[in-house]
Short mmCIF file of C-alpha atoms and ligand atoms in Angstrom, two decimals:
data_model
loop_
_atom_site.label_atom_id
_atom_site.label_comp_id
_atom_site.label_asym_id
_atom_site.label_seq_id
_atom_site.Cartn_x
_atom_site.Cartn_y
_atom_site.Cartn_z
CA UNK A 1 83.17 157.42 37.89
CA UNK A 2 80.35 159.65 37.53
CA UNK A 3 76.70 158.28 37.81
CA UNK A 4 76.29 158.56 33.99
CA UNK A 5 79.64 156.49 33.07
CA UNK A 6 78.52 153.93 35.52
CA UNK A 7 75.11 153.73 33.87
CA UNK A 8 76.89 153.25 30.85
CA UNK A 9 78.95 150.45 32.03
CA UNK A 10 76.24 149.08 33.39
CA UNK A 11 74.29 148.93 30.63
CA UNK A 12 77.20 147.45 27.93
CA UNK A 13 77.50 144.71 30.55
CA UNK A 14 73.73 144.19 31.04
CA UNK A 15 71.83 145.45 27.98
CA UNK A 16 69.23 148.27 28.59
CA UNK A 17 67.51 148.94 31.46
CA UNK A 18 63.87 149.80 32.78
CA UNK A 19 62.81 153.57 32.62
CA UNK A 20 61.91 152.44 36.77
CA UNK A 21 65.38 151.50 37.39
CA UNK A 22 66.78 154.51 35.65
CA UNK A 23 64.62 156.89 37.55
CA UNK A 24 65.49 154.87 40.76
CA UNK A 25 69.34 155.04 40.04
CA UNK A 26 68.98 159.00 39.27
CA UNK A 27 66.90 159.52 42.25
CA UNK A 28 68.64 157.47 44.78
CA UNK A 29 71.61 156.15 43.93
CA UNK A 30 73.63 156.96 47.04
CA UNK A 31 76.89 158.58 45.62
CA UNK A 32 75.30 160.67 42.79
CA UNK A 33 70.92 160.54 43.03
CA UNK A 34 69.62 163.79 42.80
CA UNK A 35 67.62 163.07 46.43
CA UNK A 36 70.61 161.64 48.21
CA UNK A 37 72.86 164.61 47.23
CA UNK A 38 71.43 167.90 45.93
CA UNK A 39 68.22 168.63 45.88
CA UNK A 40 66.93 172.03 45.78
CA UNK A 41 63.41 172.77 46.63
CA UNK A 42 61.66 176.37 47.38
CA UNK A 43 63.77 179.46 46.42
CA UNK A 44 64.87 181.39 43.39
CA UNK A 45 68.23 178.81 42.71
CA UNK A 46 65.83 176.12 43.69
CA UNK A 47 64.96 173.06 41.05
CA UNK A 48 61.38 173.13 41.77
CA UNK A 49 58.48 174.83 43.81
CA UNK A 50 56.10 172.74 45.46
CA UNK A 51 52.87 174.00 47.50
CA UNK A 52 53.76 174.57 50.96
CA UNK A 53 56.60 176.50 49.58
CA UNK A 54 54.57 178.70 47.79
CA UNK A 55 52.56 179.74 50.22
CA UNK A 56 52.03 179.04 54.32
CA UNK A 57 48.11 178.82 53.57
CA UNK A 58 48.50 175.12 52.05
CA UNK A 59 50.05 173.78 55.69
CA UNK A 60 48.25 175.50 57.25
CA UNK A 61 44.81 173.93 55.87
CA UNK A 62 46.01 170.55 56.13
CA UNK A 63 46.90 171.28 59.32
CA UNK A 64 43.47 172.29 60.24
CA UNK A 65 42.17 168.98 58.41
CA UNK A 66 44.46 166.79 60.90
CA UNK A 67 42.96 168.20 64.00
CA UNK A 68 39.76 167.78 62.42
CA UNK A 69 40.60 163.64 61.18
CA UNK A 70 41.89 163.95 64.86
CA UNK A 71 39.18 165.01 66.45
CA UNK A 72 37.19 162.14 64.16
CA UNK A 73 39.75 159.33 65.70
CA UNK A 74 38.62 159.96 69.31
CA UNK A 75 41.66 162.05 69.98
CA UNK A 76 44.10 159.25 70.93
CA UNK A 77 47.74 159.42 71.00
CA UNK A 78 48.91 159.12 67.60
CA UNK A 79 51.85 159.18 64.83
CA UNK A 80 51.43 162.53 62.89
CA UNK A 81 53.87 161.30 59.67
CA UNK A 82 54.63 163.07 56.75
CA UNK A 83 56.08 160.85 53.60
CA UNK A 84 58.81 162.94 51.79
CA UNK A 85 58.90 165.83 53.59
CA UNK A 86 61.45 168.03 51.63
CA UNK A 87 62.91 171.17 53.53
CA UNK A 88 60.13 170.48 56.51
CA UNK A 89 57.53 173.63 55.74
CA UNK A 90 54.71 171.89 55.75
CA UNK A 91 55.15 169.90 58.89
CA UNK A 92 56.31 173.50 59.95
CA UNK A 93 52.82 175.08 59.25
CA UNK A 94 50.64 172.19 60.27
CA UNK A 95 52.36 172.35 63.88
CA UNK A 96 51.66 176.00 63.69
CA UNK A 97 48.17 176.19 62.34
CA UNK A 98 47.64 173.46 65.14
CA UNK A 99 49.27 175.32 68.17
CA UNK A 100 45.86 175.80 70.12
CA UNK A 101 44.03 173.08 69.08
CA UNK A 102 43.95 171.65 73.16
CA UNK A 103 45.55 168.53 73.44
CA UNK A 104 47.07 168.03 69.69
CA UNK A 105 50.27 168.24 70.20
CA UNK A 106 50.51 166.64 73.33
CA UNK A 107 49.38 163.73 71.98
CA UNK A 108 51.07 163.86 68.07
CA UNK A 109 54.63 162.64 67.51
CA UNK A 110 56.02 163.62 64.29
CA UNK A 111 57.17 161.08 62.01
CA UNK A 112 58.96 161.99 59.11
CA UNK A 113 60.06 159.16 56.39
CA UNK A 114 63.33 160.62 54.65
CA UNK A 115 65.80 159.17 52.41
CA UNK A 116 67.53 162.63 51.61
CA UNK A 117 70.24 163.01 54.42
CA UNK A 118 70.65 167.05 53.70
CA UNK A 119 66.64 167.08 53.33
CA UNK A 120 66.91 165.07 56.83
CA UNK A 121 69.22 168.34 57.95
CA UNK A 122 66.70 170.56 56.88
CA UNK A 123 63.63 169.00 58.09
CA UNK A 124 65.32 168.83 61.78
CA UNK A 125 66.11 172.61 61.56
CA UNK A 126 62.30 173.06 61.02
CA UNK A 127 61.17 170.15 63.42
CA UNK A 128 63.49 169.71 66.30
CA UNK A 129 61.22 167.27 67.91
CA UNK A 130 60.91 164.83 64.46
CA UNK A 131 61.78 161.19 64.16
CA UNK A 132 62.61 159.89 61.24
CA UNK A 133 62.09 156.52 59.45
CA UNK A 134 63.19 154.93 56.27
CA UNK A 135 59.96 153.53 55.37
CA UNK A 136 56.23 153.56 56.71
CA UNK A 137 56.46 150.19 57.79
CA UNK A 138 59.45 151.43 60.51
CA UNK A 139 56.89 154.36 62.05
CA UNK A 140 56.42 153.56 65.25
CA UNK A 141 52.94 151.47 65.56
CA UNK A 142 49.09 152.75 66.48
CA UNK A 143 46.78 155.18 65.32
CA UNK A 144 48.12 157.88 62.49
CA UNK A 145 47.32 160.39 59.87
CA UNK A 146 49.84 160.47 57.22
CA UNK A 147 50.30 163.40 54.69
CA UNK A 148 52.43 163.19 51.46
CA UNK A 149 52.82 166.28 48.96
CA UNK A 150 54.77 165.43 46.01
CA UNK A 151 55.58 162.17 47.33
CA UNK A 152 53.89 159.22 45.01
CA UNK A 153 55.13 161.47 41.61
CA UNK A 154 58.81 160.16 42.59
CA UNK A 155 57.84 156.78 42.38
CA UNK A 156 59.79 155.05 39.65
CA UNK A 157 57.41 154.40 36.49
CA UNK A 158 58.03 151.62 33.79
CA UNK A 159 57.06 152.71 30.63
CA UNK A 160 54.94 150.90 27.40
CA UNK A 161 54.57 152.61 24.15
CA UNK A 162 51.97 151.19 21.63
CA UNK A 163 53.76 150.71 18.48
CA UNK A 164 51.83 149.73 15.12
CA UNK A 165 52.52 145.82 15.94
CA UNK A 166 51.23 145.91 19.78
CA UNK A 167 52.85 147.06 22.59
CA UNK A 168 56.78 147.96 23.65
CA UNK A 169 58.65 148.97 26.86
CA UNK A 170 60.91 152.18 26.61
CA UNK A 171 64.33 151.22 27.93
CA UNK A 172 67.28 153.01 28.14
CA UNK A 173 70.10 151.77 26.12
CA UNK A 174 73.59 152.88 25.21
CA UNK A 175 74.00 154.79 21.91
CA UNK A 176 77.30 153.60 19.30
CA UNK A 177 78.71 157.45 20.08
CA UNK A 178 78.19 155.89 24.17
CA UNK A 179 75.11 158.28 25.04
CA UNK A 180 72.42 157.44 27.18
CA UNK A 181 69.56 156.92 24.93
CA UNK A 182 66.03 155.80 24.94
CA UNK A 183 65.10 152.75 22.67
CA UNK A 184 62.23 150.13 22.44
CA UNK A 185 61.93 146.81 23.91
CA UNK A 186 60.92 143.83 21.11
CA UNK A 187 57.06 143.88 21.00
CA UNK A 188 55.74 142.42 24.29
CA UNK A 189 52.80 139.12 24.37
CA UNK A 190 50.35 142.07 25.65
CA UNK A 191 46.58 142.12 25.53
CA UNK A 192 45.43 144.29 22.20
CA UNK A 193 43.74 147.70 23.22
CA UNK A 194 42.49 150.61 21.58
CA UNK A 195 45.19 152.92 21.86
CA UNK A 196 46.60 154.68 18.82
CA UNK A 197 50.31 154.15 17.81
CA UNK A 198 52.51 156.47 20.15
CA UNK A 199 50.50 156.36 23.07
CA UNK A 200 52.40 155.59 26.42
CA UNK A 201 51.11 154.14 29.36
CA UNK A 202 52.86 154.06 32.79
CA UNK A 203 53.12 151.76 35.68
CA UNK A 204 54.80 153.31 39.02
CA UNK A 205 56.73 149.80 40.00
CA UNK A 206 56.58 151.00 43.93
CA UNK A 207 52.70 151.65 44.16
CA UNK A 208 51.80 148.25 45.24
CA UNK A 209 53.97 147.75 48.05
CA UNK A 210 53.38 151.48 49.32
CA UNK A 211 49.84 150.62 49.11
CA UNK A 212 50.18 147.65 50.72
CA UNK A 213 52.23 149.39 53.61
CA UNK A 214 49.49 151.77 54.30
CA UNK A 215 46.44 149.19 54.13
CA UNK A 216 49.08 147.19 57.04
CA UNK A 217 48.83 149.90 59.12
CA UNK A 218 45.65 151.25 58.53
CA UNK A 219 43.99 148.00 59.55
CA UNK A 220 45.94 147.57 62.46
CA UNK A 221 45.30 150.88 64.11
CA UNK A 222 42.94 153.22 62.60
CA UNK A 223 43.93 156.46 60.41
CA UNK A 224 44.08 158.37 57.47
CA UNK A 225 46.52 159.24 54.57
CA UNK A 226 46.27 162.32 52.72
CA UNK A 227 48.35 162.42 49.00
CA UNK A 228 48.35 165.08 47.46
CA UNK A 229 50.49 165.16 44.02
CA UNK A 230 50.11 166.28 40.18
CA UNK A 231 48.40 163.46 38.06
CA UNK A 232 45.52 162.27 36.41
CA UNK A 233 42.47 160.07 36.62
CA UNK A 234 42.32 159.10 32.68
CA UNK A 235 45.29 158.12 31.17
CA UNK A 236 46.09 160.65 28.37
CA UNK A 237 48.41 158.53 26.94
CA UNK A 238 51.14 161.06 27.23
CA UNK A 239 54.85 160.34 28.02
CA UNK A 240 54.78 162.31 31.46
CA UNK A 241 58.33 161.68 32.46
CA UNK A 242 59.63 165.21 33.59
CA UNK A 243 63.12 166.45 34.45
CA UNK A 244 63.40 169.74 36.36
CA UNK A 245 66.66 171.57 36.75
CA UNK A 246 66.51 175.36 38.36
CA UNK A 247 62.88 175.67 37.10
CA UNK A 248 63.18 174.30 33.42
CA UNK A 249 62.51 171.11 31.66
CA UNK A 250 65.40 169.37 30.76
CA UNK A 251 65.94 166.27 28.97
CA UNK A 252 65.83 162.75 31.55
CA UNK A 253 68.16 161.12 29.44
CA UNK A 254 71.04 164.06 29.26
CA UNK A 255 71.71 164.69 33.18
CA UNK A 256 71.62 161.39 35.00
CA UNK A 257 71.08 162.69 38.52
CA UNK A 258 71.47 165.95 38.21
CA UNK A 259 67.68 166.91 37.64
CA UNK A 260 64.44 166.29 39.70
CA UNK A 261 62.83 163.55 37.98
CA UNK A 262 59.36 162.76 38.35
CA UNK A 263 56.02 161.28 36.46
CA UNK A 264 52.71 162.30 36.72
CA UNK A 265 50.36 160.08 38.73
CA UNK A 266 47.82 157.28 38.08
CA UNK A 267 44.98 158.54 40.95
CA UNK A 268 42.26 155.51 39.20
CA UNK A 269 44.92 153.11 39.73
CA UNK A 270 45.80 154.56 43.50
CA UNK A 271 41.80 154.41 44.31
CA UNK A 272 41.73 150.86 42.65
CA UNK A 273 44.46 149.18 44.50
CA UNK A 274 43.58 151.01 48.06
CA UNK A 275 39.79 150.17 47.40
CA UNK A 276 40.93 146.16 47.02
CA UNK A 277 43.09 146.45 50.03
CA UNK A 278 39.96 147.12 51.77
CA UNK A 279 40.30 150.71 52.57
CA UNK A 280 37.73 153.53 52.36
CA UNK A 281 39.13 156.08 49.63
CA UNK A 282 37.91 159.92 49.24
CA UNK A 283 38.71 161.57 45.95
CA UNK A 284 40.21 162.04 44.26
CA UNK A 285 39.34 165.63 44.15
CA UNK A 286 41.11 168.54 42.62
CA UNK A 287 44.09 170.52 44.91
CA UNK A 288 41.33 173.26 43.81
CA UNK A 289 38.04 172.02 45.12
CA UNK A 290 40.11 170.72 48.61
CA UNK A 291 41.39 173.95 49.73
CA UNK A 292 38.15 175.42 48.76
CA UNK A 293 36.17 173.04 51.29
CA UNK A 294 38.40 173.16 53.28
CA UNK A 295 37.98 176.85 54.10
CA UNK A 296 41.14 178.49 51.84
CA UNK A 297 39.30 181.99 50.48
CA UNK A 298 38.74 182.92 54.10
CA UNK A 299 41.81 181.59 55.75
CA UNK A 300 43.32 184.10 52.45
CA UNK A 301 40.53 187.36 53.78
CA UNK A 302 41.40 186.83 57.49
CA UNK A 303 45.15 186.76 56.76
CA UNK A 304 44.96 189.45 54.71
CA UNK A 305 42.96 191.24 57.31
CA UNK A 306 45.41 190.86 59.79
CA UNK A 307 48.24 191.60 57.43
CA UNK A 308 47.01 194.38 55.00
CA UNK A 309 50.44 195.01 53.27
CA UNK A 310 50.36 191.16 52.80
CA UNK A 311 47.12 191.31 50.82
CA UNK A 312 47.94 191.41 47.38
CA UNK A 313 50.67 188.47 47.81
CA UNK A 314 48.29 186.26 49.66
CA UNK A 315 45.82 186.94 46.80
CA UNK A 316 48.70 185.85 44.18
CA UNK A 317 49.21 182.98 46.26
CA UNK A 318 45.70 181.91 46.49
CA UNK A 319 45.63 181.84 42.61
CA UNK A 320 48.60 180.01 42.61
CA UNK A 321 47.26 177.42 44.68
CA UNK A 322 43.91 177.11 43.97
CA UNK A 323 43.23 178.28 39.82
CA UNK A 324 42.69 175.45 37.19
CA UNK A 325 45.38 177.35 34.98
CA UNK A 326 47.89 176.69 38.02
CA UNK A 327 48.35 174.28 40.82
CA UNK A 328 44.14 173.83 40.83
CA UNK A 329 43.33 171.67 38.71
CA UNK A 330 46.56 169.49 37.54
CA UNK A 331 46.94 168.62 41.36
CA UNK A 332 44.58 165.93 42.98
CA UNK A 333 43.62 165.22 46.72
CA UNK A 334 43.00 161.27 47.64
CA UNK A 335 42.30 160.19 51.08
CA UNK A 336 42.83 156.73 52.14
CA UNK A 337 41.28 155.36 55.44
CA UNK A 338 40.89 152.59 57.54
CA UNK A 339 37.61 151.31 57.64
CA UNK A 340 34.01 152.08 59.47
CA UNK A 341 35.32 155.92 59.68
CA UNK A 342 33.22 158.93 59.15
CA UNK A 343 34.01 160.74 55.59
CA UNK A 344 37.28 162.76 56.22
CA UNK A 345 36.99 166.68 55.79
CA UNK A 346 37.51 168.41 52.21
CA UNK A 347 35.66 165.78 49.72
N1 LIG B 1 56.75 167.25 50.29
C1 LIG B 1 57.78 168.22 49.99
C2 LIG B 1 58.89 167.69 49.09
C3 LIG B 1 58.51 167.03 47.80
S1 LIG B 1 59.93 166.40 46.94
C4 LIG B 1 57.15 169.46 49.41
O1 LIG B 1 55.98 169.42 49.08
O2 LIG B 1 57.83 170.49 49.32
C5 LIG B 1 59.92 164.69 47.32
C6 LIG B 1 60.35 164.34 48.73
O3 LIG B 1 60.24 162.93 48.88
C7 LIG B 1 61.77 164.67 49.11
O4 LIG B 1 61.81 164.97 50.47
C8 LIG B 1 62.50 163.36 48.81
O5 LIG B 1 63.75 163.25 49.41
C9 LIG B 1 61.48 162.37 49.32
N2 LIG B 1 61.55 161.02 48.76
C10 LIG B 1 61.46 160.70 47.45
N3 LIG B 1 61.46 159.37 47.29
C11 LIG B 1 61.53 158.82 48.54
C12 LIG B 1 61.55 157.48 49.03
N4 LIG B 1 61.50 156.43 48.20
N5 LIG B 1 61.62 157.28 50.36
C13 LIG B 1 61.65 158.34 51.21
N6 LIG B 1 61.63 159.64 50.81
C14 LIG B 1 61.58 159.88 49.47
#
C-alpha cells in the first residue's frame, strides 16, 4: 500500500490527523518518507539547494568559526557534530577550511546525527572517519560545537488558523472522493488575540525536546550550537508549510512523501525556550550579516585571486549567499551556548 492509501486508511479509522504527524509520516515514515528513501539535495535533478551546496565559501566560514569557538573552549578534545547533515559538504568544507589549524583535528571527532540511510551513504563517502547517531542525546559525551543547516525547518509544525469565532487547528482529513485534504478542527478553548481572520500560527511539536537535548549537554560539558535555517523572528501569520519537488512548489497535501516538506522557523520562540533553559543565545542574526562578520567578501577576493577564471562564479555565489533578495536575509544565524562563555564569533 502506498504511503498515501495508508494515510487514508488511517485516517477513516482514526479521524483526521495533526499537520505534525502528517509532516512526520511524509518525512520519516520508514517504507515511503521522503528522508528515509529519496531525497535529493544539490544538483540540477535535485529537490532542493541548500547553502553549502551552493557554494564551498559557506563551510568553509563555519569552519573557520569552529576553530575559532575552539580556540574559545581551551582547545580540549571535543565532539565536532553536525545535526542533519544531508550529502556531507559541509562537514566536507569545515574539515578542509580547518586542515592547518594545529591541533583541530587531532582533537575533533565527527559526529553526524542521521536518520536518512542513503544520506548516511553519502555523508560516509564525504567523511570516512564520521560516526553517526540517531539523536544528540546518543553523541558521545564532553565538550562540543554542534552545527545544523536546514535542520530545525524539518521539524514537524502543528498548525492554528484564526477563524472569525477564535481559533482552529488545520488537520488533514479524508475527502468523500477519498483525497487527502486539509480541513479545520472545531474552534479550540484558546486565549483571544489580535490576529485577523486567516492568520496561521505554527508550533514545531519537536522544539522543546531538541532544546532540551542541547541545554543537557551544554550544561554538562561546555559548547556551542550553531542553527542556521530560513525563518522568522515575528510571526507573519502566514501558512509557511512548503513542499519542494525538483525545485518547484508543490502542493503538501497531493504527494505524501514524495516532496521535501518543510516550515519556516520560529527564531523568538528558539531564543525564548534556550534563554529559559539557561543558555547564553547570540542572534539571531541574518545568514547575511554572519558571513559578513565572519570575513565572507574576502574569503570571496582571495579565492578569486587564487582562481581568476573562478571569479565571476564566486561573485554569483557570494550574492547568492549573502543578498537580502536571496539566501541573506530570509536565512537567520542563532548561537546557543553553555554558560560563562565569551560571545561566539559572527554576532
Ligand atoms: N544540512 C544539509 C541538509 C539539509 S536537509 C544541507 O544544508 O545541505 C535536512 C537534513 O536533516 C537531512 O540530512 C535529513 O535527513 C536530516 N533530518 C531531518 N530530520 C531529521 C531527524 N529528525 N533526525 C535526524 N536527521 C534528520
Amino acid at each position: 500500500m502506498s504511503l498515501r492509501e495508508r494515510l487514508v486508511e488511517y485516517i477513516r479509522e482514526n479521524g483526521p490527523m495533526t499537520v505534525a504527524d502528517y509532516m512526520a509520516a511524509c518525512l520519516y515514515d520508514p517504507q515511503d518518507g521522503y528522508y528515509a528513501t529519496r531525497p535529493a539535495i544539490g544538483g540540477a535533478d535535485a529537490d532542493f539547494i541548500t547553502a553549502p551546496e551552493a557554494s564551498q565559501m559557506f563551510g568553509e566560514l563555519i569552519g573557520l568559526w569552529c576553530a575559532h569557538e575552539w580556540d574559545q573552549l581551551g582547545k580540549p578534545a571535543f565532539s565536532l557534530i553536525e545535526l542533519g547533515p544531508g550529502r556531507g559538504v559541509l562537514m566536507q568544507d569545515v574539515l578542509r577550511a580547518t586542515r592547518r589549524i594545529e591541533g583541530f583535528h587531532d582533537s575533533s571527532s565527527v559526529v553526524f546525527i542521521e536518520m536518512s540511510a542513503p544520506l548516511r551513504e553519502e555523508q560516509g563517502q564525504r567523511v570516512p572517519d564520521a560516526e553517526w547517531a540517531l539523536r544528540l542525546e546518543d553523541a558521545p559525551p564532553g565538550p562540543s560545537l554542534i552545527v545544523g543547516n536546514e535542520f530545525l525547518d524539518c521539524l514537524p509544525i502543528r498548525q492554528f488558523v484564526r477563524g472569525e469565532d477564535g481559533w482552529h487547528e488545520k488537520l488533514v482529513g479524508v475527502a468523500e472522493d477519498g483525497r487527502l485534504t486539509f480541513g479545520l478542527s472545531a474552534a479550540l478553548p484558546a486565549p483571544d488575540s489580535d490576529d485577523e481572520p486567516g492568520a496561521v500560527r505554527e508550533i514545531a511539536t519537536g522544539l522543546e525536546s531538541l532544546i532540551y537535548e542541547i541545554e543537557r549537554r551544554l550544561h554538562d560539558a561546555p559548547g556551542r550550537v550553531l542553527l542556521i535555517d530560513y525563518g522568522y523572528v515575528e510571526p507573519e501569520g502566514a501558512d509557511t508549510l512548503q513542499a519542494l519537488k525538483s525545485h518547484a512548489k508543490v502542493d503538501p497535501i497531493e504527494t505524501p512523501g514524495e516532496a521535501d516538506l518543510t516550515a519556516h522557523v520560529d527564531f523568538a520562540r528558539v531564543a525564548r525556550l534556550a534563554a529559559q533553559a539557561g543558555l547564553d543565545v547570540h542572534g539571531p542574526a541574518t545568514q547575511g550579516q554572519f558571513l559578513r562578520a565572519l570575513g565572507v567578501d574576502l574569503r570571496c577576493e582571495a579565492l578569486s585571486r587564487a582562481n581568476p577564471t573562478h571569479a565571476e562564479r564566486l561573485a554569483r555565489e557570494l550574492h547568492r549567499l549573502t543578498s537580502p533578495d536571496q539566501m541573506g536575509a530570509l536565512f537567520k544565524v542563532i548561537c546557543l551556548s553553555s554558560p560563562n562563555l565569551p560571545p561566539p564569533a559572527g554576532f
